[in-house]
Each structure stands twice: as structure tokens, then as C-alpha cells.
Short mmCIF file of C-alpha atoms in Angstrom, two decimals:
data_model
loop_
_atom_site.label_atom_id
_atom_site.label_comp_id
_atom_site.label_asym_id
_atom_site.label_seq_id
_atom_site.Cartn_x
_atom_site.Cartn_y
_atom_site.Cartn_z
CA ARG A 889 -3.85 20.38 7.49
CA ARG A 890 -7.40 21.54 6.66
CA GLU A 891 -7.24 19.86 3.24
CA GLN A 892 -5.99 16.66 4.83
CA ALA A 893 -8.86 16.69 7.32
CA ARG A 894 -11.36 17.35 4.52
CA LEU A 895 -10.11 14.39 2.49
CA LYS A 896 -9.91 12.14 5.56
CA ALA A 897 -13.66 12.56 6.09
CA SER A 898 -14.20 10.53 2.89
CA VAL A 899 -12.19 7.48 4.00
CA VAL A 900 -14.23 4.26 4.14
CA GLU A 901 -12.77 1.68 6.53
CA GLU A 902 -15.06 -1.17 5.48
CA ASP A 903 -15.30 -3.66 2.61
CA THR A 904 -17.32 -2.26 -0.28
CA GLU A 905 -16.79 -4.91 -2.99
CA GLU A 906 -18.33 -8.36 -3.32
CA TRP A 907 -14.95 -10.03 -3.91
CA GLN A 908 -13.74 -8.75 -0.55
CA LYS A 909 -16.42 -10.72 1.27
CA ASP A 910 -15.37 -14.07 -0.22
CA ALA A 911 -12.74 -16.18 1.55
CA ARG A 912 -11.04 -16.96 -1.78
CA PHE A 913 -11.53 -13.47 -3.22
CA THR A 914 -13.72 -14.84 -6.00
CA GLY A 915 -14.24 -12.08 -8.55
CA LEU A 916 -10.88 -10.44 -7.94
CA ARG A 917 -8.94 -10.43 -11.21
CA ARG A 918 -6.50 -7.50 -11.06
CA VAL A 919 -4.35 -6.21 -8.21
CA GLY A 920 -2.24 -3.07 -8.56
CA GLY A 921 0.88 -1.81 -6.82
CA VAL A 922 2.27 1.72 -6.70
CA ASP A 923 5.46 3.35 -5.52
CA LEU A 924 7.41 6.56 -5.92
CA SER A 925 11.18 6.10 -5.61
CA TYR A 926 13.71 8.94 -5.64
CA VAL A 927 16.86 9.14 -7.68
CA LYS A 928 19.80 8.52 -5.35
CA GLY A 929 21.19 11.82 -4.17
CA ASP A 930 18.43 13.90 -5.81
CA GLU A 931 15.18 14.43 -3.90
CA SER A 932 13.74 16.46 -6.78
CA ARG A 933 13.66 13.57 -9.29
CA ALA A 934 11.74 10.36 -8.82
CA CYS A 935 10.20 7.42 -10.61
CA ALA A 936 6.42 7.08 -10.26
CA SER A 937 5.41 3.49 -10.94
CA LEU A 938 2.16 1.59 -11.30
CA VAL A 939 1.97 -2.13 -11.96
CA VAL A 940 -1.11 -4.32 -12.44
CA LEU A 941 -0.96 -8.07 -11.82
CA SER A 942 -3.47 -10.80 -12.51
CA PHE A 943 -4.99 -12.52 -9.48
CA PRO A 944 -4.44 -15.15 -8.26
CA ALA A 945 -1.68 -15.96 -10.78
CA LEU A 946 0.18 -12.70 -9.99
CA GLU A 947 1.44 -12.22 -13.56
CA VAL A 948 2.27 -8.71 -14.76
CA LEU A 949 -0.45 -7.32 -17.05
CA TYR A 950 0.59 -3.67 -17.18
CA GLN A 951 3.38 -1.44 -15.96
CA ASP A 952 3.83 2.33 -16.16
CA CYS A 953 7.09 3.96 -15.02
CA ARG A 954 7.65 7.70 -15.49
CA MET A 955 10.40 10.00 -14.31
CA VAL A 956 8.84 13.01 -12.57
CA ALA A 957 10.07 16.30 -11.17
CA VAL A 958 9.08 16.63 -7.53
CA SER A 959 8.73 20.29 -6.55
CA ALA A 960 6.57 20.21 -3.41
CA PRO A 961 8.66 20.35 -0.22
CA TYR A 962 8.79 17.48 2.24
CA VAL A 963 6.76 18.16 5.38
CA ALA A 964 6.53 15.42 8.03
CA GLY A 965 3.04 13.93 8.12
CA PHE A 966 2.12 15.41 4.74
CA LEU A 967 4.27 13.29 2.43
CA ALA A 968 1.24 12.30 0.34
CA PHE A 969 0.78 15.87 -0.88
CA ARG A 970 4.28 15.61 -2.36
CA GLU A 971 3.92 12.17 -3.93
CA VAL A 972 0.30 11.16 -4.54
CA PRO A 973 -0.42 13.50 -7.50
CA PHE A 974 2.05 11.52 -9.63
CA LEU A 975 0.45 8.21 -8.63
CA VAL A 976 -3.02 9.57 -9.41
CA GLU A 977 -1.76 10.56 -12.87
CA ALA A 978 -0.51 7.01 -13.44
CA VAL A 979 -3.91 5.58 -12.50
CA GLN A 980 -5.66 8.08 -14.77
CA ARG A 981 -3.40 7.19 -17.71
CA LEU A 982 -4.32 3.55 -17.28
CA GLN A 983 -8.02 4.35 -17.04
CA GLN A 984 -7.82 6.33 -20.28
CA GLU A 985 -5.53 4.06 -22.30
CA GLU A 986 -6.40 0.55 -21.12
CA PRO A 987 -9.49 0.77 -18.89
CA GLN A 988 -10.01 -3.00 -19.04
CA LEU A 989 -6.83 -3.37 -16.97
CA GLN A 990 -7.86 -1.05 -14.14
CA PRO A 991 -6.93 -2.67 -10.82
CA GLN A 992 -9.71 -3.59 -8.43
CA VAL A 993 -7.46 -2.80 -5.47
CA LEU A 994 -4.14 -1.00 -5.02
CA LEU A 995 -1.32 -2.00 -2.66
CA VAL A 996 0.65 1.08 -1.65
CA ASP A 997 4.26 1.03 -0.47
CA GLY A 998 3.46 3.08 2.63
CA ASN A 999 0.86 3.55 5.34
CA GLY A 1000 -2.88 4.16 5.50
CA LEU A 1001 -4.57 4.78 8.84
CA LEU A 1002 -1.22 4.13 10.51
CA HIS A 1003 -0.32 7.82 10.38
CA PRO A 1004 -0.06 10.75 12.83
CA ARG A 1005 -3.49 12.04 11.74
CA GLY A 1006 -4.88 8.75 10.41
CA PHE A 1007 -4.47 9.70 6.76
CA GLY A 1008 -1.37 8.25 5.14
CA THR A 1009 -0.52 7.81 1.47
CA ALA A 1010 -2.79 4.77 0.99
CA CYS A 1011 -5.78 6.71 2.34
CA HIS A 1012 -4.94 9.80 0.28
CA LEU A 1013 -4.56 7.83 -2.95
CA GLY A 1014 -7.69 5.81 -2.26
CA VAL A 1015 -9.88 8.85 -1.71
CA LEU A 1016 -8.58 10.64 -4.83
CA THR A 1017 -8.94 7.59 -7.12
CA ASP A 1018 -11.94 6.04 -5.33
CA LEU A 1019 -10.20 2.67 -5.53
CA PRO A 1020 -9.82 0.24 -2.62
CA CYS A 1021 -6.31 0.80 -1.22
CA ILE A 1022 -4.11 -0.97 1.31
CA GLY A 1023 -1.03 0.40 3.04
CA VAL A 1024 1.92 -2.00 3.20
CA ALA A 1025 4.98 -0.70 5.06
CA LYS A 1026 8.28 -2.41 5.80
CA ASN A 1027 8.94 -0.47 9.02
CA LEU A 1028 6.85 0.65 11.98
CA LEU A 1029 5.75 4.27 11.92
CA GLN A 1030 5.90 5.32 15.56
CA VAL A 1031 2.59 7.12 16.17
CA ASP A 1032 -0.08 7.13 18.89
CA GLY A 1033 2.32 5.60 21.41
CA LEU A 1034 3.48 2.79 19.13
CA VAL A 1035 7.21 2.25 19.53
CA ARG A 1036 9.70 -0.33 18.34
CA ASP A 1037 10.69 -1.22 21.88
CA GLU A 1038 11.65 -4.58 23.38
CA LEU A 1039 7.99 -5.56 23.85
CA HIS A 1040 7.29 -4.91 20.18
CA LYS A 1041 10.38 -6.87 19.16
CA GLU A 1042 9.29 -9.78 21.34
CA GLN A 1043 5.84 -9.75 19.73
CA VAL A 1044 7.49 -9.81 16.30
CA ARG A 1045 9.65 -12.77 17.37
CA SER A 1046 6.48 -14.59 18.47
CA LEU A 1047 5.29 -14.69 14.86
CA GLN A 1048 6.63 -18.10 13.89
CA ARG A 1049 4.78 -18.91 10.68
CA SER A 1050 3.52 -17.17 7.55
CA GLY A 1051 0.11 -15.63 8.13
CA GLU A 1052 0.52 -15.02 11.86
CA THR A 1053 -0.33 -11.50 13.03
CA PHE A 1054 -0.82 -9.19 15.97
CA PRO A 1055 -2.67 -5.85 16.11
CA LEU A 1056 -1.08 -2.43 16.41
CA THR A 1057 -3.15 -0.76 19.11
CA GLY A 1058 -2.29 2.85 19.92
CA THR A 1059 -2.59 4.51 23.30
CA SER A 1060 -5.88 5.93 22.02
CA GLY A 1061 -7.21 2.37 22.02
CA LYS A 1062 -7.68 2.35 18.23
CA VAL A 1063 -6.26 -0.51 16.18
CA LEU A 1064 -4.20 1.30 13.55
CA GLY A 1065 -2.95 -1.72 11.63
CA MET A 1066 -1.68 -5.26 11.80
CA VAL A 1067 1.79 -6.75 11.97
CA LEU A 1068 1.99 -9.66 9.53
CA ARG A 1069 4.60 -12.34 9.06
CA SER A 1070 4.16 -12.72 5.32
CA TYR A 1071 6.85 -15.30 4.51
CA ASN A 1072 8.17 -18.26 6.46
CA ASN A 1073 11.80 -17.60 5.48
CA SER A 1074 11.80 -13.97 6.67
CA SER A 1075 11.48 -12.92 10.31
CA LYS A 1076 10.94 -9.29 9.24
CA PRO A 1077 7.21 -8.50 9.27
CA LEU A 1078 5.02 -6.18 7.25
CA TYR A 1079 2.89 -3.39 8.71
CA VAL A 1080 -0.51 -3.51 7.03
CA SER A 1081 -3.09 -0.75 7.40
CA VAL A 1082 -6.40 0.26 5.87
CA GLY A 1083 -6.25 2.79 3.07
CA HIS A 1084 -9.77 3.11 1.65
CA ARG A 1085 -12.79 0.90 0.95
CA VAL A 1086 -11.35 -2.19 2.65
CA SER A 1087 -11.46 -3.65 6.15
CA LEU A 1088 -8.29 -4.45 8.06
CA ASP A 1089 -9.06 -8.18 8.07
CA THR A 1090 -9.50 -8.22 4.29
CA ALA A 1091 -6.38 -6.11 3.81
CA VAL A 1092 -4.26 -8.56 5.77
CA ARG A 1093 -5.71 -11.62 4.00
CA LEU A 1094 -5.12 -10.09 0.57
CA VAL A 1095 -1.57 -8.97 1.31
CA ARG A 1096 -0.73 -12.48 2.46
CA ALA A 1097 -2.37 -13.96 -0.66
CA CYS A 1098 -0.13 -11.74 -2.80
CA CYS A 1099 3.13 -12.79 -1.12
CA ARG A 1100 5.48 -15.25 -2.77
CA PHE A 1101 8.26 -13.73 -0.70
CA ARG A 1102 8.24 -11.17 2.12
CA ILE A 1103 7.06 -8.24 -0.04
CA PRO A 1104 3.71 -8.69 -1.83
CA GLU A 1105 4.13 -9.12 -5.59
CA PRO A 1106 2.21 -5.99 -6.66
CA ILE A 1107 4.81 -3.91 -4.79
CA ARG A 1108 7.79 -6.19 -5.43
CA GLN A 1109 7.13 -6.05 -9.18
CA VAL A 1110 7.17 -2.26 -9.30
CA ARG A 1111 10.33 -1.56 -11.29
CA PRO A 1112 12.56 1.52 -11.04
CA CYS A 1113 12.50 3.65 -14.17
CA ALA A 1114 15.16 2.96 -16.77
CA SER A 1115 16.16 5.48 -19.44
CA GLY A 1116 13.25 7.76 -18.63
CA GLY A 1117 10.73 5.00 -18.12
CA GLY A 1118 7.82 4.01 -20.28
CA ARG A 1119 5.08 1.44 -20.13
CA ARG A 1120 4.31 -2.04 -21.34
#
């Protein structure tokens, strides 16, 4: 808990890059996505994946998939300590082997500030890599009084078109994230939250810009490992 609090103090919740301040994201060339997926029936083995796509074309430029042995125990609210080290290693490999392909922002399959102590996986990874990071979750994490009750479901139903949103405001009064309808043909929303070095408004705009379907391409293109993984 102390280490989490120490790292949280370094989170920057504002835009820090010039491309973030442009409505068309001029200057943004590479967007990354990361995920750690477990082998079915075995919580000790997982695939750590990093993919880098061009922007705005969203074509795959780089992909790294490695099978890893997960030894740290799962503790609610501290999942990042179990998973992030493998994602940091993937980023470091890219920086060493093909630095010209380093992503300018990472989309994380998980949460950022939308977390019991305001420091989810996207924040943790952002602070350790010093890269702008955005949390993109498929389900609502019920924290700070946020619940998936009938009112929440009604608000979700009110999102009729791609790009429509509503804020996730906790009982503390803090806006923890945004609910986004990312795709016209899917009524299931995304839960977007700040990770590091990006504002919530920019995070939502970029996630939407990366969506050809419900899930943004940098996360959708992350492939499960096959035959021990590898990179291309």
C-alpha cells in the first residue's frame, strides 16, 4: 500500500504532449496497446502482449507476445503489482530493439484513476514507463459509490450514437472516468479513465478515434501468444 501511494504521487492527470492539444492529434504517429491474458485454467501462466499501430491508419507496426510465469499472488486492488512488471519488460524490449517504433501513448486493457485508491494498471504502467497511458475497461469497476444499478443502466441506454458519453462521478464528487459509446452497432459501452500524462477529455477522444468496432484497435489487435509467442 505504501509503494502504491508513493507511485501514485507521480501521476500526471493533464496533457503533456503537443499532439494531445490538437483536435486531429497532429503529430501522433504511433499508438500502443497492452494486455496480459492468462492461460485458461492456469493463473500462473499468462501471455504478456504489446502491439504498436500507426495512427491514424491503425496498421500493425510491431507486436511482442511472450509467455510469462506469474508468481506474485492476486490481491484485490493491487493487481498491477502482479501484472505490470511483464508489460514494462515488453516496453523496454521495444525501446532497446526498435526505439523508432516506441508508442507515443499506450491504451491499457484495464483501469487508471477508476480504482479503489485511484491507481489502477494504466496509472501504474504510465508512471513506470513515463509514457502517456489510458485505461480502457469493458466493465464498470464499482468504486467510490459507483454501481451498475438501474440508474446506471438507464444512462448507458441513453447513449444512442458513437461518441456519446457521460461522466462517472463518485460519491466523493471526483470524476473518475467516462462512459463512452464507441461504436454505433454495439450498445455496450467502454469505461475510459486517465492513466498518466493525459487528460480525460483527450483520453476519450483518442479512444474513440482508435475504434473501428467497440474495442479500440490497439487493444483489439493484441493477440494471444501462440507456441510460446514471439514478435514481428
